XYZ file of C-alpha atoms in Angstrom:
178
model
C -93.349 -47.652 -182.955
C -90.849 -46.983 -180.200
C -88.325 -49.410 -178.685
C -90.378 -50.321 -175.613
C -93.566 -50.743 -177.639
C -91.733 -53.136 -179.967
C -90.048 -55.115 -177.195
C -93.045 -55.386 -174.872
C -95.626 -55.776 -177.687
C -99.141 -56.068 -176.245
C -97.782 -55.869 -172.654
C -96.934 -52.187 -173.309
C -100.662 -51.371 -173.146
C -100.758 -52.615 -169.480
C -98.266 -49.920 -168.356
C -99.531 -46.845 -166.491
C -99.970 -43.738 -168.672
C -96.916 -41.940 -167.192
C -94.601 -44.867 -167.967
C -96.004 -45.202 -171.496
C -95.546 -41.451 -172.069
C -91.851 -41.610 -171.065
C -91.210 -44.450 -173.493
C -93.205 -42.990 -176.396
C -91.487 -40.306 -178.452
C -90.254 -39.422 -181.910
C -88.323 -36.219 -181.264
C -85.820 -36.043 -178.405
C -87.564 -35.968 -175.028
C -86.295 -34.153 -171.964
C -87.368 -35.075 -168.415
C -86.419 -33.213 -165.227
C -86.831 -33.845 -161.535
C -84.851 -34.851 -158.435
C -82.817 -37.811 -157.299
C -81.135 -39.109 -154.163
C -77.844 -40.869 -154.933
C -75.999 -43.104 -152.447
C -72.518 -44.407 -153.401
C -70.021 -46.859 -151.986
C -67.378 -44.746 -150.284
C -64.482 -47.245 -150.471
C -61.518 -46.648 -152.799
C -62.574 -49.602 -155.012
C -66.142 -48.339 -155.098
C -65.000 -44.826 -155.979
C -62.770 -46.122 -158.805
C -65.543 -48.284 -160.271
C -68.042 -45.412 -160.116
C -65.637 -43.003 -161.811
C -64.798 -45.600 -164.518
C -68.516 -45.990 -165.265
C -68.970 -42.220 -164.963
C -71.813 -42.767 -162.530
C -72.976 -39.896 -160.296
C -71.636 -38.979 -156.829
C -73.651 -39.196 -153.613
C -76.094 -36.406 -152.883
C -79.647 -35.805 -151.760
C -82.221 -33.960 -153.828
C -79.909 -33.529 -156.766
C -81.254 -32.001 -159.899
C -81.975 -34.866 -162.313
C -82.318 -34.640 -166.097
C -82.721 -37.305 -168.712
C -82.692 -36.759 -172.423
C -84.025 -39.594 -174.589
C -83.226 -39.789 -178.300
C -84.058 -42.248 -181.067
C -80.908 -44.034 -182.294
C -81.732 -46.379 -185.184
C -83.643 -49.328 -183.698
C -82.686 -48.226 -180.179
C -82.377 -45.162 -177.979
C -79.698 -43.032 -176.383
C -80.285 -42.156 -172.702
C -78.308 -39.153 -171.493
C -78.644 -38.813 -167.685
C -77.377 -36.119 -165.363
C -77.566 -36.001 -161.583
C -76.200 -32.822 -160.044
C -72.944 -32.036 -161.919
C -72.350 -35.640 -163.090
C -73.596 -37.071 -166.351
C -73.439 -40.391 -168.174
C -74.988 -41.920 -171.250
C -76.048 -45.364 -172.397
C -77.437 -46.923 -175.521
C -80.485 -49.157 -175.259
C -81.460 -51.465 -178.138
C -83.644 -54.543 -178.703
C -81.950 -57.855 -178.008
C -82.702 -59.207 -181.427
C -82.971 -62.868 -180.498
C -85.016 -62.855 -177.292
C -88.440 -61.202 -176.932
C -89.045 -58.900 -173.913
C -85.290 -58.222 -173.776
C -83.196 -55.114 -174.319
C -79.431 -54.582 -174.236
C -78.055 -51.522 -172.465
C -74.441 -50.572 -173.143
C -72.292 -48.054 -171.273
C -68.526 -47.652 -170.819
C -67.643 -51.062 -172.261
C -70.256 -52.909 -170.181
C -73.344 -54.455 -171.851
C -76.315 -55.884 -169.983
C -79.060 -58.140 -171.339
C -82.190 -57.008 -169.499
C -85.571 -58.711 -169.234
C -88.426 -56.217 -168.992
C -91.382 -57.243 -166.860
C -94.607 -55.353 -166.504
C -95.454 -55.208 -162.779
C -98.372 -53.574 -160.961
C -97.890 -49.812 -161.389
C -94.869 -50.025 -163.643
C -91.956 -51.815 -165.160
C -89.151 -53.904 -163.659
C -85.724 -54.403 -165.236
C -83.996 -57.697 -164.463
C -80.435 -58.169 -165.669
C -79.873 -61.646 -167.109
C -76.245 -61.337 -168.168
C -73.376 -58.898 -168.378
C -70.317 -58.584 -170.546
C -67.268 -56.365 -170.281
C -65.787 -55.339 -173.679
C -67.606 -58.299 -175.210
C -66.425 -60.921 -172.663
C -69.190 -62.526 -170.532
C -68.876 -61.866 -166.790
C -69.416 -64.931 -164.552
C -72.395 -64.456 -162.202
C -70.145 -64.892 -159.142
C -68.425 -61.546 -159.874
C -71.124 -59.761 -161.881
C -72.970 -56.820 -160.378
C -76.510 -57.393 -159.142
C -78.937 -54.716 -160.289
C -82.491 -54.000 -159.240
C -84.392 -51.361 -161.185
C -88.001 -50.317 -161.392
C -90.024 -47.563 -163.034
C -93.355 -46.749 -161.465
C -96.105 -44.207 -161.711
C -96.806 -42.625 -158.321
C -99.260 -39.748 -158.034
C -98.889 -39.036 -161.737
C -95.071 -38.862 -161.592
C -92.530 -41.130 -163.199
C -90.540 -42.635 -160.284
C -87.333 -44.651 -160.690
C -85.402 -46.788 -158.230
C -82.065 -48.315 -159.234
C -79.542 -50.200 -157.073
C -76.318 -51.912 -158.067
C -74.264 -54.136 -155.765
C -71.185 -56.297 -156.201
C -70.765 -59.788 -154.665
C -67.566 -58.963 -152.717
C -68.013 -55.212 -152.269
C -71.680 -54.908 -151.362
C -73.784 -51.898 -152.458
C -72.034 -49.870 -155.172
C -74.649 -47.251 -156.005
C -78.348 -46.614 -155.655
C -80.438 -43.756 -156.993
C -84.107 -43.022 -156.555
C -86.195 -40.111 -157.653
C -88.857 -38.674 -159.861
C -89.064 -37.079 -163.284
C -91.609 -35.260 -165.381
C -91.496 -34.118 -169.004
C -90.151 -30.614 -169.617
C -92.711 -28.215 -171.009
C -90.306 -26.706 -173.525
């Protein structure tokens, strides 16, 4: 049983087939498609984006995601255009319907909610190198996965309380045939 099947339990069955297929695998899974990326163009925004190794702005960038099993969790290797970044996603352990995603010293506790046509990620808390970030300075993230016309569609936006929008990326993916 895969991570999302374990975390969502019976709610996993309510997901559209495309979303279930993305989150069901034993061997590494490769997905390809396109993404539009919009980034904050200020110096602070640029520094934060580079620190997190997040992608640069661009329309219709080639998008690839490689998913791999990693013990009880998964490794997500993403590339948009010439930029790439990775994160580790694992079950929370103490809270049902929760995962923890970690990347570049930042860990997020995420509540997964099945919504019509897909899945919504809601960040409950963040920590930086193990220290909790107060909500007043923590990034606000909105993320959804949906099935639209048989394609896996994603929409992610991250903003900061004092800076405003930091990055957003939207696009589609489909499994590679190879």
